[in-house]
Amino acid sequence: MKTPPRPGVRPHGRGAAVNTEQRFSQLHVQYDEGEEPAKIATKLFKDHSSSVITRHNSPDLPFSASLNPYRGCEHGCAYCYARPTHEWLGFSAGVDFESRIVIKENAPALLRAELANEKYVPENLSLSGVTDPYQPLEKKLEITRGCLAVLAECRHPVVLITKNHLITRDVDHLATLAGFQATAAYISITTLDADLARKMEPRASSPKMRLQAIRTLAEAGIPVGVSIAPIIPGLNDSEIPAIMAAAKEAGAQFAGYTVVRLPFSVKEVFSLWLEEHFPGMKDKVLGRIEETQGRTLSHGDFGKRLKGVGVWSEQVAQLFKVSLKRAGMLHRRPEVTPIHFRRPQLGGQMELGL
């Protein structure tokens, strides 16, 4: 059994208040009262996968292949739909997800080997499809940067999404890719309220720094847009016009959004977060999420989970549409293309290309 949080007791700098019980383990840790650690250090674990490109067939997503240098995410977003993926590794979707990070140290080398295989056919990659490729650890480890170096060298198409200003460090590789119509980036902004962002996304960049990231990428000629995701009823839905306007002013060319969903143990993490930070709104927010997710907290049907159903979802869609038009932005990003792809040689030389 997990230990429920006591008022004022929370692991410092973490988004989750507890380690939730996970679906695939019978072993659970319970602290005696007063013994919960006040600060939990991040620990790294090596991933020994033999490949780095993963594929799926979800009709909800605009990509079929993704590259994920990290499993787990230090950003600690209370609402993160990816939290339950940590349970497959024997960890909890709670504090473990943001403090027990599995890293793919050799991801750039594995990527190079996959792209060099004569059977490999280039396809649009998402970097990344699950956790943020620019979470704080990336500043030191540079795994994402290493992968981008390979992709830039090969002119391989890749679309990025992040909520961290650190993406601006890699403007060199992104500009190279942009020159071959092989990249685009989304900067995720959930709120312009710095205090709300700090509570909801404790280790992500501030809204001000995310807008600065948009500006830096745009000035470098890199196609960049804003992802207003997730939209949470009662917390940030009213901010859609302001976020859109601020992103446009910073240089964003396109925009997208999703509504919040709380699969598996994410509902417990987020519910406890609401109880701590917005106790008077908890029932209302969760009730509205249930309405938009088909009387659950995460709709089971493709095509409905990300945009929601019902009156509130329709209102959000209309508000987004009007704000998009007013800002003069596109709903779709520019297409990326693999036509300039050149296969790497494992010895370090490239195939001859244009």
Coordinates of C-alpha atoms in Angstrom, one line a residue:
M1 CA 0.0 0.0 0.0
K2 CA 1.2 3.5 -0.7
T3 CA 1.4 6.2 2.0
P4 CA -1.0 9.1 1.4
P5 CA 0.7 12.5 1.6
R6 CA 0.3 14.5 4.8
P7 CA -0.3 18.3 4.5
G8 CA 2.9 20.1 3.8
V9 CA 4.8 16.8 3.0
R10 CA 5.9 16.4 -0.6
P11 CA 9.2 15.3 -2.2
H12 CA 10.9 18.6 -3.0
G13 CA 10.8 19.7 -6.6
R14 CA 8.6 16.7 -7.7
G15 CA 5.2 16.8 -9.4
A16 CA 3.8 13.6 -7.8
A17 CA 3.1 13.4 -4.1
V18 CA 3.5 9.7 -3.8
N19 CA 4.6 6.5 -5.5
T20 CA 1.3 5.0 -6.8
E21 CA 0.8 1.3 -6.8
Q22 CA 1.8 -0.2 -10.1
R23 CA 0.0 -2.8 -12.1
F24 CA 2.8 -5.3 -12.6
S25 CA 4.4 -5.7 -9.2
Q26 CA 3.3 -7.3 -5.9
L27 CA 6.0 -5.4 -4.0
H28 CA 5.0 -2.0 -2.5
V29 CA 6.9 0.2 -0.1
Q30 CA 5.1 1.9 2.9
Y31 CA 6.7 4.4 5.1
D32 CA 5.8 4.9 8.8
E33 CA 4.5 8.3 9.5
G34 CA 7.2 11.0 9.4
E35 CA 9.7 8.8 7.6
E36 CA 8.9 9.8 4.0
P37 CA 12.0 11.3 2.4
A38 CA 11.7 15.1 2.0
K39 CA 14.0 15.1 -1.0
I40 CA 14.4 12.3 -3.6
A41 CA 17.5 12.4 -5.8
T42 CA 17.4 11.4 -9.4
K43 CA 18.9 8.0 -10.2
L44 CA 19.9 6.9 -13.6
F45 CA 19.6 3.4 -15.1
K46 CA 21.1 2.2 -18.4
D47 CA 18.8 0.9 -21.1
H48 CA 20.3 -2.0 -23.0
S49 CA 17.9 -2.0 -26.0
S50 CA 19.4 -3.0 -29.3
S51 CA 17.4 -0.4 -31.3
V52 CA 16.1 3.1 -30.7
I53 CA 13.4 3.6 -33.3
T54 CA 10.0 2.4 -32.1
R55 CA 6.9 2.1 -34.2
H56 CA 3.1 2.1 -33.5
N57 CA -0.1 2.0 -35.4
S58 CA -2.2 4.4 -33.4
P59 CA -4.5 6.5 -35.7
D60 CA -4.5 9.2 -33.1
L61 CA -0.9 10.3 -33.8
P62 CA 0.5 12.0 -36.9
F63 CA 3.7 9.8 -36.9
S64 CA 4.3 6.1 -36.9
A65 CA 7.9 6.1 -35.7
S66 CA 9.6 7.7 -32.7
L67 CA 12.9 8.1 -31.0
N68 CA 13.0 8.2 -27.2
P69 CA 16.4 8.8 -25.6
Y70 CA 14.9 8.7 -22.1
R71 CA 12.3 6.6 -20.3
G72 CA 10.8 8.6 -17.4
C73 CA 10.9 12.4 -17.2
E74 CA 12.4 14.8 -14.6
H75 CA 10.0 17.5 -15.6
G76 CA 7.5 15.9 -13.3
C77 CA 4.3 17.2 -14.9
A78 CA 1.4 16.1 -12.7
Y79 CA -0.9 15.3 -15.7
C80 CA 1.6 13.4 -17.9
Y81 CA -0.1 10.6 -19.8
A82 CA 3.2 8.7 -20.1
R83 CA 3.6 8.0 -16.4
P84 CA 2.1 4.5 -16.7
T85 CA 4.9 3.5 -19.1
H86 CA 7.3 3.3 -16.2
E87 CA 5.3 0.5 -14.7
W88 CA 6.5 -1.8 -17.5
L89 CA 10.0 -1.3 -16.0
G90 CA 9.0 -2.2 -12.5
F91 CA 8.8 1.4 -11.3
S92 CA 5.8 3.4 -10.1
A93 CA 4.1 6.0 -12.2
G94 CA 4.4 8.5 -9.3
V95 CA 7.6 9.9 -7.9
D96 CA 9.6 7.0 -9.6
F97 CA 8.6 8.3 -13.0
E98 CA 10.3 11.6 -12.5
S99 CA 13.3 10.4 -10.3
R100 CA 14.2 7.0 -11.8
I101 CA 15.3 7.8 -15.3
V102 CA 16.3 5.1 -17.8
I103 CA 18.8 6.5 -20.3
K104 CA 19.9 5.1 -23.7
E105 CA 23.5 6.2 -23.6
N106 CA 24.4 4.6 -26.9
A107 CA 21.3 5.9 -28.7
P108 CA 23.3 7.9 -31.3
A109 CA 25.4 4.9 -32.3
L110 CA 22.4 2.6 -32.5
L111 CA 20.6 5.2 -34.6
R112 CA 23.5 5.5 -37.0
A113 CA 23.6 1.7 -37.3
E114 CA 19.8 1.6 -38.1
L115 CA 20.1 4.3 -40.7
A116 CA 23.1 2.7 -42.3
N117 CA 21.2 -0.6 -42.8
E118 CA 20.5 -1.0 -46.5
K119 CA 17.0 -2.3 -45.7
Y120 CA 16.1 0.9 -43.7
V121 CA 13.6 3.1 -45.4
P122 CA 13.6 6.7 -44.1
E123 CA 10.3 7.9 -42.5
N124 CA 9.3 10.8 -40.4
L125 CA 10.5 10.5 -36.8
S126 CA 9.0 12.0 -33.7
L127 CA 11.6 13.1 -31.1
S128 CA 10.2 12.0 -28.9
G129 CA 6.9 10.2 -28.8
V130 CA 6.7 9.5 -25.1
T131 CA 8.9 11.6 -22.7
D132 CA 10.6 14.9 -23.3
P133 CA 14.0 14.7 -25.1
Y134 CA 15.2 17.9 -23.5
Q135 CA 14.5 17.1 -19.8
P136 CA 17.1 18.6 -17.4
L137 CA 19.4 15.5 -17.6
E138 CA 20.0 16.2 -21.3
K139 CA 22.0 19.3 -20.5
K140 CA 24.8 17.1 -19.2
L141 CA 24.3 13.8 -21.0
E142 CA 23.7 15.3 -24.6
I143 CA 22.0 12.1 -25.8
T144 CA 19.4 13.9 -27.8
R145 CA 22.0 16.2 -29.2
G146 CA 24.0 13.2 -30.3
C147 CA 21.0 11.7 -32.1
L148 CA 20.3 15.1 -33.8
A149 CA 23.8 15.2 -35.0
V150 CA 23.3 11.8 -36.8
L151 CA 19.9 12.9 -38.2
A152 CA 21.4 16.2 -39.5
E153 CA 24.3 14.4 -41.1
C154 CA 21.9 12.0 -42.8
R155 CA 19.3 14.8 -43.6
H156 CA 16.7 12.5 -42.0
P157 CA 13.2 14.1 -41.3
V158 CA 12.4 14.6 -37.6
V159 CA 9.7 16.5 -35.7
L160 CA 10.4 17.6 -32.1
I161 CA 8.2 18.5 -29.2
T162 CA 9.5 19.8 -25.9
K163 CA 8.7 22.2 -23.1
N164 CA 12.3 23.0 -22.4
H165 CA 14.3 26.0 -23.5
L166 CA 17.3 23.6 -23.9
I167 CA 16.2 22.9 -27.5
T168 CA 17.9 26.2 -28.4
R169 CA 21.3 24.7 -27.7
D170 CA 20.8 22.5 -30.8
V171 CA 19.9 25.3 -33.3
D172 CA 23.0 24.3 -35.4
H173 CA 21.7 20.8 -36.2
L174 CA 18.1 21.9 -36.5
A175 CA 19.1 24.7 -38.9
T176 CA 20.9 22.1 -41.0
L177 CA 17.8 19.9 -41.1
A178 CA 15.6 22.9 -41.9
G179 CA 17.7 23.6 -44.9
F180 CA 16.6 20.3 -46.4
Q181 CA 12.9 20.6 -45.3
A182 CA 13.6 17.9 -42.7
T183 CA 12.5 19.3 -39.4
A184 CA 9.9 21.2 -37.4
A185 CA 9.4 21.8 -33.7
Y186 CA 6.6 22.3 -31.3
I187 CA 7.1 24.1 -28.0
S188 CA 4.6 23.0 -25.5
I189 CA 3.0 25.8 -23.5
T190 CA 0.2 25.0 -21.0
T191 CA -0.1 28.3 -19.3
L192 CA 1.5 31.8 -19.2
D193 CA 1.1 31.9 -15.4
A194 CA 4.6 31.2 -14.0
D195 CA 3.2 30.2 -10.6
L196 CA 0.8 27.6 -12.1
A197 CA 3.5 26.3 -14.4
R198 CA 5.9 25.9 -11.5
K199 CA 3.3 23.8 -9.5
M200 CA 2.1 21.8 -12.5
E201 CA 5.4 21.2 -14.3
P202 CA 8.0 21.7 -11.6
R203 CA 11.2 21.1 -13.5
A204 CA 10.2 22.4 -17.0
S205 CA 11.3 25.8 -18.4
S206 CA 9.2 28.8 -17.4
P207 CA 6.5 30.0 -19.8
K208 CA 8.8 33.1 -20.5
M209 CA 11.7 30.8 -21.5
R210 CA 9.5 28.6 -23.7
L211 CA 8.4 31.7 -25.6
Q212 CA 12.0 32.7 -25.9
A213 CA 12.7 29.2 -27.4
I214 CA 10.1 29.8 -30.0
R215 CA 11.7 33.2 -30.9
T216 CA 15.2 31.7 -31.1
L217 CA 14.1 28.8 -33.4
A218 CA 12.1 31.1 -35.6
E219 CA 15.0 33.6 -36.0
A220 CA 17.2 30.6 -37.1
G221 CA 14.7 29.7 -39.8
I222 CA 13.5 26.6 -38.1
P223 CA 9.7 25.9 -38.6
V224 CA 8.3 26.2 -35.0
G225 CA 4.8 26.2 -33.5
V226 CA 3.1 26.0 -30.2
S227 CA 1.4 23.0 -28.7
I228 CA -1.3 24.0 -26.1
A229 CA -1.4 20.7 -24.4
P230 CA -3.0 19.5 -22.4
I231 CA -6.0 21.8 -22.0
I232 CA -7.4 21.2 -18.5
P233 CA -10.9 22.5 -17.6
G234 CA -10.9 25.2 -15.0
L235 CA -7.1 25.5 -15.0
N236 CA -5.9 26.7 -18.4
D237 CA -8.7 26.5 -20.9
S238 CA -9.4 30.3 -20.7
E239 CA -5.7 31.0 -21.6
I240 CA -6.0 29.6 -25.2
P241 CA -6.3 33.0 -26.9
A242 CA -3.5 34.5 -24.8
I243 CA -1.1 31.6 -25.3
M244 CA -1.8 31.7 -29.1
A245 CA -1.2 35.5 -29.3
A246 CA 2.0 35.3 -27.2
A247 CA 3.4 32.4 -29.3
K248 CA 2.6 34.2 -32.5
E249 CA 4.3 37.3 -31.3
A250 CA 7.4 35.2 -30.6
G251 CA 7.4 33.8 -34.1
A252 CA 5.3 30.6 -34.0
Q253 CA 3.9 29.6 -37.4
F254 CA 1.4 26.9 -36.4
A255 CA -0.4 25.5 -33.4
G256 CA -2.1 22.4 -32.1
Y257 CA -3.8 21.2 -28.9
T258 CA -5.0 18.2 -27.0
V259 CA -7.3 17.9 -24.0
V260 CA -6.2 16.3 -20.8
R261 CA -6.7 12.6 -20.2
L262 CA -5.7 10.6 -17.1
P263 CA -5.0 6.9 -17.9
F264 CA -4.4 4.3 -15.2
S265 CA -2.5 5.7 -12.2
V266 CA -2.2 9.2 -13.7
K267 CA -5.6 9.9 -12.3
E268 CA -4.4 9.3 -8.8
V269 CA -1.3 11.5 -9.2
F270 CA -3.3 14.3 -10.7
S271 CA -6.1 14.0 -8.2
L272 CA -3.7 14.3 -5.3
W273 CA -2.1 17.2 -7.0
L274 CA -5.4 19.0 -7.3
E275 CA -6.1 18.2 -3.6
E276 CA -2.9 19.9 -2.6
H277 CA -3.0 22.9 -4.9
F278 CA -6.6 23.5 -5.8
P279 CA -8.7 21.6 -3.3
G280 CA -11.9 23.6 -3.9
M281 CA -11.8 22.9 -7.6
K282 CA -10.9 19.2 -7.5
D283 CA -14.3 17.7 -7.9
K284 CA -15.3 20.2 -10.6
V285 CA -12.1 19.6 -12.7
L286 CA -12.2 15.8 -12.4
G287 CA -16.0 15.9 -13.2
R288 CA -15.4 17.9 -16.4
I289 CA -12.6 15.6 -17.4
E290 CA -14.9 12.7 -17.0
E291 CA -17.5 14.4 -19.2
T292 CA -14.9 14.9 -22.0
Q293 CA -13.5 11.4 -21.8
G294 CA -16.8 9.5 -22.1
R295 CA -17.6 9.2 -18.4
T296 CA -14.1 7.9 -17.7
L297 CA -10.9 9.8 -17.1
S298 CA -9.3 8.5 -20.3
H299 CA -11.5 7.6 -23.3
G300 CA -10.8 4.1 -24.7
D301 CA -11.5 5.0 -28.4
F302 CA -9.1 6.3 -30.9
G303 CA -10.1 9.7 -32.3
K304 CA -11.8 10.7 -29.0
R305 CA -9.0 10.6 -26.4
L306 CA -7.0 13.6 -27.5
K307 CA -9.8 16.1 -28.4
G308 CA -12.5 14.8 -26.1
V309 CA -16.2 14.6 -26.6
G310 CA -19.2 16.6 -25.4
V311 CA -20.1 20.3 -25.0
W312 CA -16.9 21.4 -23.3
S313 CA -14.7 19.8 -25.9
E314 CA -16.7 21.5 -28.6
Q315 CA -16.3 24.8 -26.9
V316 CA -12.5 24.3 -26.7
A317 CA -12.3 23.4 -30.3
Q318 CA -14.2 26.5 -31.3
L319 CA -12.1 28.8 -29.1
F320 CA -9.0 27.2 -30.5
K321 CA -10.2 27.7 -34.1
V322 CA -11.1 31.4 -33.5
S323 CA -7.8 32.1 -31.7
L324 CA -5.9 30.4 -34.4
K325 CA -7.5 32.5 -37.1
R326 CA -7.1 35.7 -35.1
A327 CA -3.4 35.0 -34.6
G328 CA -3.0 34.2 -38.3
M329 CA -1.4 30.8 -37.6
L330 CA -1.7 27.5 -39.4
H331 CA -3.3 24.4 -37.8
R332 CA -0.9 22.1 -39.6
R333 CA 2.9 22.3 -39.5
P334 CA 4.9 22.4 -42.7
E335 CA 5.5 18.9 -44.1
V336 CA 8.9 17.3 -43.6
T337 CA 10.4 15.1 -46.3
P338 CA 12.9 12.3 -46.6
I339 CA 13.8 13.0 -50.2
H340 CA 17.3 14.4 -49.3
F341 CA 18.1 11.4 -47.1
R342 CA 21.6 10.0 -47.5
R343 CA 22.6 6.8 -45.7
P344 CA 25.6 7.0 -43.3
Q345 CA 28.5 4.6 -43.5
L346 CA 29.5 3.0 -40.2
G347 CA 33.1 3.9 -40.9
G348 CA 32.2 7.5 -40.8
Q349 CA 31.8 8.4 -44.5
M350 CA 28.6 9.3 -46.0
E351 CA 26.9 8.0 -49.2
L352 CA 27.4 10.5 -52.0
G353 CA 24.3 12.8 -52.2
L354 CA 23.2 16.1 -53.6

